[in-house]
């Protein structure tokens, strides 16, 4: 990234990345710590847990979906994470007032370009290029809370499968009279869109759910407990989430549904119907390999990486924690300004503290009625993954955080 002399990185004139320059404007909010992650491509790095689990998913689709001996799914794992707002939102019918569009939730180069917040950003382009069945794998970026299962950069796999009338009904004994669409457009119901026929939707739903249940059993074994939960996405209806039992709790691992027909219509395939899903690779890998903390995926420590040196991705691996060093806990309290967003603070903690920060919790909120001001107290847990941090080390970082919070966010320390 480039900085104009004497200016804070925050106010840099433009961001230069992958050979292109993105002029800054009032939307720019990508810190250098995030830009440094672009191009790390953990999903394409040999012997990394994220690429191993990607290969297992890819193999599942290659081996189980064949037409005349060839796989029907093609895989795109090299698309640039720099996308337009149109790709990330408009193409997927995300309304203008949807929370994911807020500056506090996504990373923007400027008002036209951003780091993709989901791999679904490429769905419509690939459909328009004529593909029927495909997977998209890539790094995605979100401003979010800080803890063991959330990180501002993670990896997703999206899947899409479209069916023609013949393909969908070819397993039905007597398909005469069955159609993908209603003869007269009806109303949207909880279990179907206005133009779809109920029989088509039920078959697509069955194909989607059984595909993903098989995938979950392929990854975690037949005994693993799973459950379906109703969900909402602007680009599918109906929609569901799949949860997997992990350490006695239900963990959401993917979202999916029947693609909004409006996307297929404007994408040039009005005569087809289809399903789509998007899953998080870190969450699956944490469960599969028993990895306790999402920061470990970014580690260059040989104690971590050496445990994944297998050529066959189906090799069972259970990560062994080599050592766990003690935590240092520091609190910070301040009066917040009017336009304050919690995610701004979480992002700042990652920028200043990097991977030394394990967790940030909002532990106390307090409203001063006389001064009409709101105060927040956060508890920041610091822990190095490879050595013991001293209180003196932590004080340096925590003091820097106090200063930056004042300067960047306009808070008043208490
Ligand atoms: C989506 O991103 C949708 N694009 C998924 C989708 C695609 C739905 C196609 C329908 C059709 P969601 O925000 O729930 O949905 O994220 C999908 C998955 O990514 C989650 O289930 C979870 O496994 C993972 N995930 C989400 N946020 C994080 C995070 N901060 N850190 C790690 N994994 C995350
Ligand atoms: Mg979700």
XYZ file of C-alpha atoms and ligand atoms in Angstrom:
449
model
C 0.000 0.000 0.000
C 1.264 3.511 -0.448
C 1.234 6.308 2.026
C 1.689 9.942 1.250
C 4.578 11.333 3.290
C 3.495 12.576 6.679
C 0.053 11.041 6.487
C -1.331 8.194 8.530
C -1.811 4.913 6.648
C -5.467 5.459 7.417
C -5.520 8.414 5.024
C -3.434 6.897 2.222
C -4.396 8.249 -1.206
C -4.749 4.888 -2.831
C -4.174 1.219 -2.241
C -1.994 -0.589 -4.747
C -2.588 -4.317 -4.832
C -1.963 -7.032 -7.425
C -0.807 -4.435 -9.936
C -3.865 -2.211 -9.746
C -4.440 1.034 -7.883
C -7.637 1.742 -5.959
C -8.116 5.435 -5.156
C -9.245 5.982 -1.570
C -12.476 7.701 -0.644
C -14.695 7.999 2.397
C -15.397 4.237 2.216
C -11.755 3.103 2.457
C -11.257 1.011 5.594
C -8.719 -1.774 4.895
C -5.849 -1.803 7.405
C -2.360 -2.940 6.309
C -2.643 -6.074 8.479
C -5.511 -7.252 6.269
C -3.843 -6.266 2.979
C -0.883 -8.434 3.986
C -3.143 -11.479 4.026
C -4.181 -11.026 0.377
C -2.218 -13.528 -1.713
C -1.328 -15.851 1.168
C -3.780 -18.309 -0.470
C -3.778 -20.906 2.308
C -6.301 -22.894 0.256
C -3.677 -23.431 -2.450
C -0.709 -24.045 -0.179
C 0.557 -27.623 -0.234
C 0.309 -29.552 3.052
C -1.744 -26.870 4.782
C -4.890 -27.972 6.666
C -7.053 -25.537 4.647
C -5.832 -26.960 1.338
C -6.128 -30.551 2.624
C -9.770 -30.060 3.527
C -10.389 -28.285 0.215
C -8.981 -31.367 -1.566
C -11.257 -33.669 0.431
C -14.312 -31.625 -0.602
C -13.134 -31.474 -4.210
C -12.560 -35.265 -4.261
C -16.015 -35.833 -2.847
C -17.598 -33.887 -5.722
C -15.260 -35.351 -8.364
C -15.900 -38.957 -7.283
C -19.624 -38.848 -6.646
C -20.937 -36.723 -9.522
C -20.042 -38.132 -12.908
C -21.555 -37.894 -16.345
C -20.239 -40.414 -18.871
C -17.219 -40.973 -16.636
C -16.241 -37.290 -16.230
C -16.823 -35.095 -13.174
C -19.677 -32.652 -13.684
C -18.385 -30.077 -11.155
C -15.529 -27.787 -12.130
C -13.468 -26.010 -9.449
C -12.411 -22.337 -9.388
C -9.861 -21.677 -6.641
C -7.873 -18.857 -8.183
C -10.333 -15.978 -8.584
C -9.106 -12.631 -7.216
C -10.628 -11.669 -3.842
C -10.871 -8.065 -5.095
C -14.438 -7.676 -6.342
C -16.927 -4.922 -7.085
C -19.812 -4.131 -4.768
C -22.003 -5.238 -7.651
C -20.474 -8.735 -7.555
C -20.584 -9.058 -3.775
C -24.066 -7.586 -3.269
C -26.184 -6.366 -6.218
C -25.771 -9.516 -8.343
C -27.087 -11.459 -5.339
C -30.086 -9.178 -4.683
C -28.685 -7.986 -1.343
C -30.875 -4.966 -0.449
C -29.245 -1.538 -0.145
C -29.986 -1.383 3.579
C -28.687 -4.902 4.391
C -26.279 -4.892 7.405
C -23.529 -6.725 5.480
C -23.123 -3.630 3.279
C -22.163 -1.414 6.227
C -18.621 -0.091 6.469
C -18.499 -1.688 9.899
C -18.959 -5.193 8.439
C -16.921 -5.383 5.220
C -13.531 -4.199 3.923
C -13.701 -1.536 1.226
C -10.987 -0.212 -1.103
C -13.454 2.529 -1.988
C -17.117 2.891 -2.922
C -16.765 0.608 -5.951
C -14.299 -2.140 -4.902
C -13.994 -4.358 -1.841
C -12.469 -7.572 -0.544
C -15.132 -10.231 -1.138
C -17.111 -11.075 2.003
C -18.165 -14.435 0.569
C -17.207 -16.604 -2.394
C -20.826 -16.281 -3.524
C -19.609 -12.982 -5.091
C -18.597 -14.994 -8.192
C -21.776 -17.042 -8.501
C -23.568 -14.952 -11.092
C -20.476 -14.367 -13.293
C -19.832 -18.113 -13.496
C -23.474 -18.873 -14.263
C -23.391 -16.222 -17.008
C -20.257 -17.827 -18.451
C -22.359 -20.930 -19.131
C -21.448 -23.222 -16.208
C -24.045 -25.553 -14.665
C -22.185 -27.193 -11.789
C -19.200 -25.629 -10.082
C -17.309 -25.007 -6.850
C -15.621 -21.729 -5.900
C -12.872 -21.773 -3.263
C -11.226 -18.675 -1.838
C -10.224 -16.350 0.964
C -12.977 -14.029 2.248
C -12.770 -10.944 4.445
C -15.110 -9.653 7.153
C -14.975 -7.232 10.045
C -16.179 -9.335 12.933
C -15.776 -10.228 16.610
C -12.441 -11.592 17.906
C -12.346 -15.091 19.413
C -11.237 -18.695 18.785
C -13.705 -19.313 15.923
C -13.750 -15.876 14.233
C -10.937 -14.291 12.220
C -11.163 -11.344 9.778
C -9.888 -13.552 6.952
C -11.207 -17.057 6.414
C -11.900 -19.437 3.552
C -15.103 -20.569 1.917
C -16.263 -23.074 -0.654
C -19.403 -22.238 -2.600
C -21.184 -24.816 -4.701
C -23.828 -24.385 -7.406
C -25.825 -26.965 -9.323
C -28.370 -26.089 -12.006
C -30.894 -28.493 -13.507
C -32.879 -28.476 -16.707
C -36.381 -29.908 -16.663
C -35.095 -33.250 -18.107
C -32.213 -33.524 -15.623
C -34.388 -32.874 -12.608
C -37.199 -35.239 -13.493
C -35.175 -38.065 -15.060
C -35.260 -40.082 -11.826
C -39.049 -39.792 -11.607
C -40.860 -42.880 -12.964
C -43.622 -41.006 -14.743
C -42.463 -37.424 -15.411
C -45.380 -36.611 -17.761
C -47.095 -33.424 -16.622
C -44.284 -32.404 -14.232
C -42.810 -28.974 -14.819
C -40.179 -26.757 -13.173
C -42.503 -23.776 -13.152
C -46.090 -22.924 -12.256
C -48.279 -22.220 -15.274
C -49.430 -19.002 -13.671
C -47.078 -17.306 -11.234
C -48.426 -17.891 -7.731
C -47.344 -16.325 -4.460
C -44.152 -16.748 -2.495
C -44.670 -19.278 0.292
C -42.388 -20.341 3.141
C -41.355 -23.434 1.152
C -41.162 -22.048 -2.404
C -40.684 -19.034 -4.663
C -43.587 -17.664 -6.707
C -42.651 -19.168 -10.073
C -41.432 -22.621 -8.969
C -43.621 -25.728 -8.946
C -43.767 -27.510 -5.611
C -42.615 -30.817 -7.134
C -39.498 -29.200 -8.635
C -38.605 -27.424 -5.401
C -38.978 -30.596 -3.339
C -36.672 -32.545 -5.683
C -34.038 -29.785 -5.682
C -34.252 -29.503 -1.885
C -33.803 -33.258 -1.560
C -30.812 -33.265 -3.925
C -29.197 -30.346 -2.067
C -29.692 -31.734 1.429
C -28.666 -35.279 0.582
C -25.527 -34.005 -1.198
C -24.488 -31.971 1.837
C -25.384 -34.716 4.329
C -23.201 -37.121 2.338
C -20.410 -34.573 2.335
C -20.672 -34.142 6.129
C -20.595 -37.919 6.607
C -17.704 -38.262 4.188
C -15.708 -35.706 6.197
C -16.693 -36.587 9.751
C -17.876 -40.175 9.622
C -21.347 -41.728 9.545
C -21.806 -41.337 13.311
C -21.409 -37.545 13.315
C -24.536 -35.702 14.473
C -25.970 -33.075 12.157
C -29.141 -30.972 12.027
C -30.886 -28.652 9.553
C -32.103 -25.211 10.647
C -34.235 -22.779 8.607
C -32.300 -19.702 7.519
C -32.572 -16.568 5.377
C -30.292 -15.336 2.569
C -31.255 -12.653 0.004
C -30.045 -14.920 -2.843
C -31.851 -18.180 -1.976
C -35.389 -19.196 -0.987
C -36.088 -21.342 0.869
C -32.769 -21.373 2.788
C -31.203 -23.580 5.444
C -28.118 -23.897 7.596
C -26.391 -27.130 8.496
C -25.090 -27.530 12.029
C -22.670 -30.153 13.302
C -22.215 -31.264 16.903
C -18.785 -30.115 18.030
C -17.611 -30.318 21.636
C -21.227 -30.819 22.776
C -22.485 -27.686 20.993
C -24.120 -27.145 17.600
C -21.678 -25.377 15.254
C -23.029 -23.734 12.086
C -20.878 -24.845 9.157
C -22.774 -23.835 6.029
C -25.669 -21.919 4.518
C -27.597 -23.049 1.442
C -30.867 -22.899 -0.465
C -32.714 -22.789 -3.762
C -31.260 -20.014 -5.935
C -33.521 -16.990 -6.405
C -35.004 -17.397 -9.888
C -34.413 -13.682 -10.525
C -30.623 -14.378 -10.465
C -30.987 -17.210 -12.996
C -33.321 -15.122 -15.189
C -30.985 -12.144 -15.373
C -28.042 -14.559 -15.672
C -29.457 -15.948 -18.928
C -30.684 -19.355 -17.691
C -34.353 -18.676 -17.015
C -35.303 -22.253 -18.007
C -33.226 -23.860 -15.240
C -33.597 -24.243 -11.481
C -30.778 -24.742 -9.003
C -29.283 -24.979 -5.562
C -26.323 -23.212 -3.963
C -24.368 -23.538 -0.735
C -21.472 -21.770 0.998
C -19.378 -23.349 3.733
C -16.549 -22.194 6.014
C -13.345 -24.217 5.695
C -11.781 -23.161 9.017
C -14.746 -24.379 11.042
C -14.682 -27.752 9.258
C -10.912 -28.045 9.646
C -11.049 -27.138 13.345
C -13.458 -29.996 13.940
C -11.777 -32.440 11.574
C -8.208 -31.972 12.836
C -9.002 -30.848 16.371
C -7.416 -27.415 15.892
C -8.310 -25.324 18.965
C -7.748 -21.758 17.701
C -8.456 -20.170 14.312
C -5.215 -18.096 14.451
C -3.170 -21.289 14.112
C -4.038 -21.497 10.398
C -1.826 -18.432 9.828
C 1.103 -19.820 11.806
C 4.461 -20.417 10.131
C 5.541 -22.478 13.133
C 6.963 -25.872 12.047
C 5.400 -27.459 15.166
C 2.042 -26.702 13.554
C 2.763 -27.128 9.829
C 4.747 -30.359 10.191
C 1.667 -32.160 11.486
C -0.033 -31.769 8.081
C 2.726 -33.122 5.823
C 0.649 -35.817 4.156
C 0.316 -36.438 0.433
C -3.042 -38.191 0.641
C -5.617 -35.667 1.942
C -7.776 -38.543 3.246
C -5.104 -39.431 5.848
C -6.631 -39.011 9.328
C -4.806 -36.310 11.329
C -5.394 -35.188 14.908
C -3.515 -32.014 15.758
C -1.550 -32.213 18.981
C -1.124 -28.940 20.824
C 2.617 -28.721 21.267
C 2.418 -26.215 24.068
C 0.069 -23.591 25.356
C 1.589 -20.461 26.882
C -0.094 -18.355 29.564
C -2.548 -15.540 28.819
C -2.154 -11.881 29.788
C -5.411 -10.059 30.401
C -5.773 -6.270 30.087
C -8.883 -4.135 30.262
C -9.511 -0.869 28.449
C -12.404 1.508 29.209
C -13.451 4.582 27.303
C -16.296 6.963 26.498
C -17.505 6.274 22.986
C -18.224 8.977 20.377
C -21.584 9.156 18.563
C -20.720 7.225 15.403
C -18.811 4.473 17.251
C -19.078 0.842 16.009
C -17.809 -2.117 18.038
C -16.281 -3.699 14.922
C -14.086 -0.592 14.487
C -12.521 -1.378 17.841
C -12.137 -5.121 17.096
C -10.411 -4.276 13.832
C -8.091 -1.832 15.585
C -7.148 -4.481 18.158
C -6.176 -6.853 15.332
C -4.215 -4.094 13.611
C -2.270 -3.121 16.737
C -2.001 -6.488 18.476
C -1.910 -8.814 15.464
C -2.097 -12.510 16.245
C -1.077 -11.912 19.851
C -4.723 -11.158 20.542
C -6.689 -14.264 21.374
C -10.020 -12.746 22.311
C -11.775 -9.431 22.931
C -14.912 -9.218 25.054
C -17.162 -6.289 25.751
C -17.383 -6.846 29.516
C -19.217 -3.728 30.646
C -21.421 -0.971 29.225
C -22.418 2.010 31.264
C -24.539 5.065 30.482
C -23.780 8.253 32.385
C -27.190 9.925 32.584
C -25.921 13.296 33.739
C -23.355 13.655 30.948
C -25.469 11.631 28.473
C -22.444 9.556 27.549
C -21.895 5.859 27.009
C -18.827 4.044 28.252
C -17.530 0.617 27.106
C -15.071 -1.625 28.892
C -13.316 -4.356 26.854
C -11.220 -7.216 28.146
C -8.375 -8.058 25.761
C -6.729 -11.464 26.168
C -3.191 -11.636 24.796
C -1.370 -14.903 24.232
C 1.611 -15.750 22.049
C 1.313 -19.126 20.384
C 5.031 -19.846 20.481
C 6.370 -18.280 23.696
C 5.448 -16.779 27.065
C 4.572 -13.085 26.893
C 5.792 -10.962 29.774
C 3.547 -8.318 31.300
C 6.098 -5.751 30.027
C 5.699 -7.005 26.406
C 1.960 -6.776 26.743
C 2.015 -3.326 28.325
C 3.792 -1.939 25.255
C 1.072 -3.294 22.960
C -1.783 -2.377 25.250
C -0.515 1.200 25.612
C -0.229 1.456 21.836
C -3.822 0.233 21.638
C -4.920 2.927 24.108
C -3.227 5.624 22.019
C -4.529 4.356 18.691
C -8.069 4.058 20.040
C -7.971 7.717 21.013
C -6.442 8.806 17.726
C -8.271 6.570 15.245
C -11.669 6.138 16.869
C -11.967 9.386 18.801
C -12.751 7.657 22.098
C -11.945 9.254 25.430
C -10.051 6.949 27.781
C -11.345 6.646 31.325
C -22.627 -16.895 3.538
O -21.500 -16.417 3.468
C -23.412 -17.232 2.299
N -22.745 -16.660 1.140
C -23.550 -18.759 2.183
C -24.490 -19.186 1.095
C -24.014 -19.422 -0.191
C -25.859 -19.347 1.366
C -24.899 -19.802 -1.210
C -26.738 -19.726 0.365
C -26.248 -19.964 -0.932
P -22.567 -17.067 6.160
O -22.258 -15.659 6.426
O -23.481 -17.756 7.092
O -23.210 -17.281 4.693
O -21.194 -17.868 6.088
C -21.118 -19.204 5.630
C -20.181 -20.018 6.517
O -18.906 -19.378 6.637
C -20.668 -20.145 7.959
O -21.591 -21.185 8.076
C -19.360 -20.456 8.688
O -18.980 -21.811 8.532
C -18.363 -19.616 7.935
N -18.075 -18.334 8.636
C -18.855 -17.220 8.675
N -18.237 -16.215 9.376
C -17.028 -16.719 9.772
C -15.896 -16.178 10.488
N -15.867 -14.896 10.915
N -14.821 -16.982 10.723
C -14.823 -18.264 10.263
N -15.836 -18.820 9.555
C -16.922 -18.074 9.307
Mg -24.439 -17.819 8.834
